[in-house]
Amino acid sequence: MIKLIACDMDGTLLDSKKRLPQGLLPALRALRAQGTLFAVASGRQYAALRRDLEELVPEILFICENGALVMQNDRQLLIDPLPAADLPDIVRTARSLDRVYPVVCRAWRGLIESSAAPDFIEETHRYYPSYEIVPDLMARCDVTDVCKVAFYDEGDAQTHELPVLQSALGSRLSVILSGEHWVDVMKPGVHKGAAMRGLQKMLGIAPEECMAFGDYLNDCELLESVGESYAMENAHPVLKAMARHIAPSNDEDGVMRVLRERFSL
């Protein structure tokens, strides 16, 4: 029996217009009645997930910030932050890159610099509705609840910022491509899969009793942490190659179609 399902948001649960599938809330309640918990697993900030999924808050778990933070009903279940000693090097590396801007992602609030481009600040608000604009990130490198530092690239993240970040930071930190314009820098060993395993241990649930859905490279460890792994039809080829199953695309209601079939909803 599947007791816990984790589902990525962008490109997976959400369609290409960022819309939730119809019938999701009744489906989650039906799953709960069957004894199955549901978690969204995202690189997004908890405040953003809570804003966009407000009606689902009582029903689900939130694996946030690519696994560094797990929340339930505004209660922090797990956090695995970056060491504060690494923050100055991360900020300095950000400043060495042209048209790249960092978001220092604390558990409840993101920090961005006032010198950032206006377009970036607007983009940040989409994913980090709880943020503070500060004069100098270097002056805030003593905080101890930083889940990750997210780097936004105005160009192509994979070819522009990713190689530089990997070269400068990859020997001691985890550098993850999380989208076309985003790269996340995190504590090594922190990812959606580690958060899923933490939940499994906390709840007494075996990996074989879990299911997960994803579409991008930051979902690899999540899919590895469960018995029933689904890559979306629109997923990155690497993820599709490692998944046990392929679900229809996010624009074809793929997650809901699988849930309806597997759980007779």
Short mmCIF file of C-alpha atoms in Angstrom, two decimals:
data_model
loop_
_atom_site.label_atom_id
_atom_site.label_comp_id
_atom_site.label_asym_id
_atom_site.label_seq_id
_atom_site.Cartn_x
_atom_site.Cartn_y
_atom_site.Cartn_z
CA MET A 1 0.00 0.00 0.00
CA ILE A 2 1.24 3.48 -0.85
CA LYS A 3 1.24 5.60 2.31
CA LEU A 4 3.08 8.74 1.15
CA ILE A 5 3.17 10.54 -2.22
CA ALA A 6 5.55 13.38 -3.02
CA CYS A 7 4.97 15.53 -6.09
CA ASP A 8 7.07 18.26 -7.66
CA MET A 9 5.21 21.45 -8.56
CA ASP A 10 6.47 23.27 -11.69
CA GLY A 11 6.34 21.07 -14.76
CA THR A 12 4.74 18.24 -12.80
CA LEU A 13 1.62 19.01 -10.77
CA LEU A 14 1.16 22.43 -12.39
CA ASP A 15 0.47 22.75 -16.10
CA SER A 16 2.47 25.07 -18.35
CA LYS A 17 0.18 27.96 -17.32
CA LYS A 18 0.98 27.29 -13.63
CA ARG A 19 -2.52 25.96 -12.90
CA LEU A 20 -3.37 23.22 -10.42
CA PRO A 21 -5.32 20.27 -11.82
CA GLN A 22 -9.06 20.33 -11.38
CA GLY A 23 -10.36 18.06 -8.65
CA LEU A 24 -7.11 18.03 -6.69
CA LEU A 25 -8.58 18.91 -3.28
CA PRO A 26 -11.28 16.18 -3.31
CA ALA A 27 -8.66 13.72 -4.53
CA LEU A 28 -6.30 14.57 -1.65
CA ARG A 29 -9.11 14.17 0.85
CA ALA A 30 -9.99 10.81 -0.68
CA LEU A 31 -6.34 9.74 -0.46
CA ARG A 32 -6.21 10.78 3.19
CA ALA A 33 -9.33 8.75 3.88
CA GLN A 34 -7.50 5.76 2.41
CA GLY A 35 -4.51 6.40 4.68
CA THR A 36 -2.25 8.02 2.07
CA LEU A 37 -0.47 11.34 2.77
CA PHE A 38 0.44 13.80 0.03
CA ALA A 39 3.41 16.18 -0.03
CA VAL A 40 4.36 18.83 -2.54
CA ALA A 41 8.12 18.82 -3.12
CA SER A 42 9.47 22.03 -4.57
CA GLY A 43 12.42 24.34 -4.80
CA ARG A 44 10.05 27.11 -3.80
CA GLN A 45 9.86 29.00 -0.54
CA TYR A 46 7.29 27.85 2.01
CA ALA A 47 5.57 31.25 1.92
CA ALA A 48 5.12 30.89 -1.86
CA LEU A 49 3.74 27.38 -1.60
CA ARG A 50 1.42 28.40 1.21
CA ARG A 51 0.16 31.38 -0.83
CA ASP A 52 -0.51 29.33 -3.94
CA LEU A 53 -1.92 26.27 -2.15
CA GLU A 54 -3.76 27.95 0.71
CA GLU A 55 -6.81 25.71 0.54
CA LEU A 56 -4.59 22.62 0.65
CA VAL A 57 -2.58 23.62 3.75
CA PRO A 58 -4.60 21.46 6.19
CA GLU A 59 -4.38 18.46 3.86
CA ILE A 60 -0.73 18.17 2.81
CA LEU A 61 2.94 18.28 3.77
CA PHE A 62 5.37 20.77 2.24
CA ILE A 63 8.89 19.76 1.19
CA CYS A 64 10.32 23.21 0.48
CA GLU A 65 13.57 24.76 -0.75
CA ASN A 66 14.57 21.58 -2.61
CA GLY A 67 14.38 19.54 0.58
CA ALA A 68 16.12 21.78 3.12
CA LEU A 69 12.84 22.52 4.91
CA VAL A 70 9.73 20.43 5.66
CA MET A 71 6.58 22.09 6.98
CA GLN A 72 3.12 21.01 8.04
CA ASN A 73 0.38 23.48 9.00
CA ASP A 74 2.99 26.22 9.58
CA ARG A 75 4.97 23.90 11.85
CA GLN A 76 8.62 23.20 11.00
CA LEU A 77 9.24 19.46 10.92
CA LEU A 78 12.75 19.36 9.46
CA ILE A 79 15.46 21.87 8.47
CA ASP A 80 19.01 21.25 7.24
CA PRO A 81 20.59 24.70 6.64
CA LEU A 82 23.77 25.85 4.94
CA PRO A 83 26.66 26.48 7.35
CA ALA A 84 26.92 30.24 7.93
CA ALA A 85 30.69 30.00 7.36
CA ASP A 86 30.07 29.22 3.67
CA LEU A 87 27.80 32.17 2.96
CA PRO A 88 30.50 34.82 2.29
CA ASP A 89 32.10 32.71 -0.48
CA ILE A 90 28.70 32.08 -2.03
CA VAL A 91 27.86 35.78 -2.12
CA ARG A 92 31.30 36.67 -3.53
CA THR A 93 30.84 34.11 -6.30
CA ALA A 94 27.47 35.63 -7.17
CA ARG A 95 29.10 39.02 -7.55
CA SER A 96 31.64 37.62 -10.01
CA LEU A 97 28.91 36.71 -12.51
CA ASP A 98 27.28 39.14 -14.92
CA ARG A 99 23.46 39.27 -14.98
CA VAL A 100 23.22 36.75 -12.15
CA TYR A 101 21.47 37.58 -8.87
CA PRO A 102 21.33 35.59 -5.60
CA VAL A 103 18.42 35.03 -3.24
CA VAL A 104 19.58 34.00 0.25
CA CYS A 105 16.68 31.77 1.20
CA ARG A 106 16.01 31.75 4.94
CA ALA A 107 13.28 29.49 6.32
CA TRP A 108 10.62 32.21 6.35
CA ARG A 109 12.11 35.02 4.24
CA GLY A 110 14.44 35.52 1.29
CA LEU A 111 17.15 38.18 1.23
CA ILE A 112 18.09 40.08 -1.94
CA GLU A 113 20.32 43.08 -2.51
CA SER A 114 18.97 46.53 -3.29
CA SER A 115 21.39 46.78 -6.24
CA ALA A 116 19.60 43.93 -8.06
CA ALA A 117 17.92 44.63 -11.40
CA PRO A 118 14.21 45.58 -11.18
CA ASP A 119 13.25 42.68 -13.47
CA PHE A 120 14.94 40.25 -11.10
CA ILE A 121 13.09 41.68 -8.10
CA GLU A 122 9.81 41.19 -9.96
CA GLU A 123 10.81 37.62 -10.83
CA THR A 124 11.81 36.99 -7.21
CA HIS A 125 8.38 38.05 -6.00
CA ARG A 126 6.80 35.28 -8.08
CA TYR A 127 8.71 32.56 -6.25
CA TYR A 128 9.64 34.30 -2.97
CA PRO A 129 6.69 36.44 -1.86
CA SER A 130 8.27 36.78 1.58
CA TYR A 131 11.53 38.66 1.02
CA GLU A 132 13.59 41.52 2.39
CA ILE A 133 15.68 43.91 0.30
CA VAL A 134 18.99 44.61 2.07
CA PRO A 135 21.85 46.98 1.18
CA ASP A 136 24.58 44.33 1.44
CA LEU A 137 24.19 40.56 1.63
CA MET A 138 27.72 40.24 3.01
CA ALA A 139 26.52 41.98 6.16
CA ARG A 140 23.88 39.27 6.68
CA CYS A 141 26.11 36.22 6.34
CA ASP A 142 25.82 35.38 10.04
CA VAL A 143 22.29 33.96 9.80
CA THR A 144 21.91 30.28 10.68
CA ASP A 145 18.63 29.29 9.00
CA VAL A 146 19.61 29.60 5.32
CA CYS A 147 18.07 26.69 3.43
CA LYS A 148 19.85 27.50 0.16
CA VAL A 149 21.10 30.32 -2.03
CA ALA A 150 19.21 30.45 -5.33
CA PHE A 151 20.99 32.08 -8.28
CA TYR A 152 18.81 33.64 -10.98
CA ASP A 153 20.44 33.96 -14.40
CA GLU A 154 18.97 36.33 -16.98
CA GLY A 155 20.35 33.99 -19.64
CA ASP A 156 20.65 30.20 -19.80
CA ALA A 157 21.61 28.91 -16.36
CA GLN A 158 22.98 25.56 -17.55
CA THR A 159 25.55 27.06 -19.91
CA HIS A 160 26.30 30.36 -18.14
CA GLU A 161 26.25 30.26 -14.35
CA LEU A 162 26.24 26.52 -13.63
CA PRO A 163 29.86 25.79 -14.73
CA VAL A 164 31.19 28.79 -12.78
CA LEU A 165 29.30 27.88 -9.63
CA GLN A 166 30.36 24.25 -9.88
CA SER A 167 34.01 25.26 -10.29
CA ALA A 168 33.97 27.77 -7.43
CA LEU A 169 31.74 25.97 -4.93
CA GLY A 170 31.15 22.42 -6.08
CA SER A 171 34.02 20.86 -4.13
CA ARG A 172 32.27 21.49 -0.80
CA LEU A 173 28.68 22.47 -1.60
CA SER A 174 25.86 21.01 -3.67
CA VAL A 175 25.25 22.96 -6.89
CA ILE A 176 21.97 21.98 -8.57
CA LEU A 177 20.40 23.09 -11.83
CA SER A 178 16.76 23.64 -10.83
CA GLY A 179 15.31 25.37 -13.90
CA GLU A 180 16.09 27.20 -17.12
CA HIS A 181 17.19 30.30 -15.21
CA TRP A 182 17.89 28.96 -11.72
CA VAL A 183 20.72 27.19 -9.91
CA ASP A 184 20.53 26.29 -6.21
CA VAL A 185 23.52 26.07 -3.87
CA MET A 186 22.86 23.94 -0.81
CA LYS A 187 24.52 21.94 1.91
CA PRO A 188 25.83 18.64 0.49
CA GLY A 189 23.40 15.78 0.89
CA VAL A 190 20.40 18.08 1.12
CA HIS A 191 17.82 17.48 -1.60
CA LYS A 192 14.22 16.42 -2.01
CA GLY A 193 15.19 12.77 -1.61
CA ALA A 194 16.87 13.39 1.76
CA ALA A 195 13.76 15.22 2.96
CA MET A 196 11.61 12.33 1.75
CA ARG A 197 13.79 9.86 3.66
CA GLY A 198 13.55 12.07 6.72
CA LEU A 199 9.77 11.98 6.49
CA GLN A 200 9.82 8.22 5.96
CA LYS A 201 11.84 7.79 9.15
CA MET A 202 9.69 10.25 11.11
CA LEU A 203 6.44 8.60 10.00
CA GLY A 204 7.62 4.99 10.04
CA ILE A 205 6.99 4.50 6.31
CA ALA A 206 9.18 2.31 4.08
CA PRO A 207 10.45 3.58 0.69
CA GLU A 208 8.46 0.81 -0.98
CA GLU A 209 5.31 2.40 0.47
CA CYS A 210 6.02 5.73 -1.26
CA MET A 211 5.39 7.24 -4.68
CA ALA A 212 6.91 10.35 -6.28
CA PHE A 213 6.46 12.46 -9.41
CA GLY A 214 9.00 14.82 -11.00
CA ASP A 215 10.16 16.45 -14.20
CA TYR A 216 13.62 17.99 -13.70
CA LEU A 217 17.14 17.15 -12.50
CA ASN A 218 16.48 18.37 -8.97
CA ASP A 219 13.91 15.55 -8.71
CA CYS A 220 16.42 12.73 -9.29
CA GLU A 221 17.06 11.94 -5.62
CA LEU A 222 13.35 12.21 -4.86
CA LEU A 223 12.55 9.52 -7.38
CA GLU A 224 15.41 7.38 -6.05
CA SER A 225 13.96 7.56 -2.53
CA VAL A 226 10.69 5.78 -3.37
CA GLY A 227 9.51 2.47 -4.70
CA GLU A 228 7.09 3.89 -7.26
CA SER A 229 8.78 6.66 -9.26
CA TYR A 230 7.13 8.61 -12.07
CA ALA A 231 8.79 10.98 -14.54
CA MET A 232 6.45 13.16 -16.53
CA GLU A 233 6.33 12.75 -20.30
CA ASN A 234 7.72 16.31 -20.49
CA ALA A 235 10.56 15.50 -18.07
CA HIS A 236 14.30 15.90 -18.60
CA PRO A 237 15.67 12.84 -20.48
CA VAL A 238 17.93 11.89 -17.54
CA LEU A 239 14.94 11.70 -15.21
CA LYS A 240 12.87 9.70 -17.68
CA ALA A 241 15.69 7.19 -18.02
CA MET A 242 15.86 6.54 -14.28
CA ALA A 243 12.14 6.52 -13.41
CA ARG A 244 10.23 3.29 -13.01
CA HIS A 245 7.17 4.74 -14.79
CA ILE A 246 6.36 7.56 -17.23
CA ALA A 247 3.26 9.64 -16.49
CA PRO A 248 1.41 11.71 -19.09
CA SER A 249 2.69 15.27 -19.37
CA ASN A 250 1.80 18.05 -16.97
CA ASP A 251 -0.42 19.57 -19.67
CA GLU A 252 -2.28 16.28 -19.97
CA ASP A 253 -3.25 16.13 -16.29
CA GLY A 254 -0.59 13.45 -15.82
CA VAL A 255 -0.39 13.34 -12.01
CA MET A 256 -4.16 13.25 -11.55
CA ARG A 257 -4.57 10.58 -14.21
CA VAL A 258 -2.08 8.33 -12.42
CA LEU A 259 -3.67 8.97 -9.02
CA ARG A 260 -7.15 8.23 -10.30
CA GLU A 261 -5.98 4.97 -11.86
CA ARG A 262 -3.71 3.76 -9.05
CA PHE A 263 -6.07 4.67 -6.19
CA SER A 264 -9.44 4.17 -7.89
CA LEU A 265 -10.47 7.76 -7.20
#
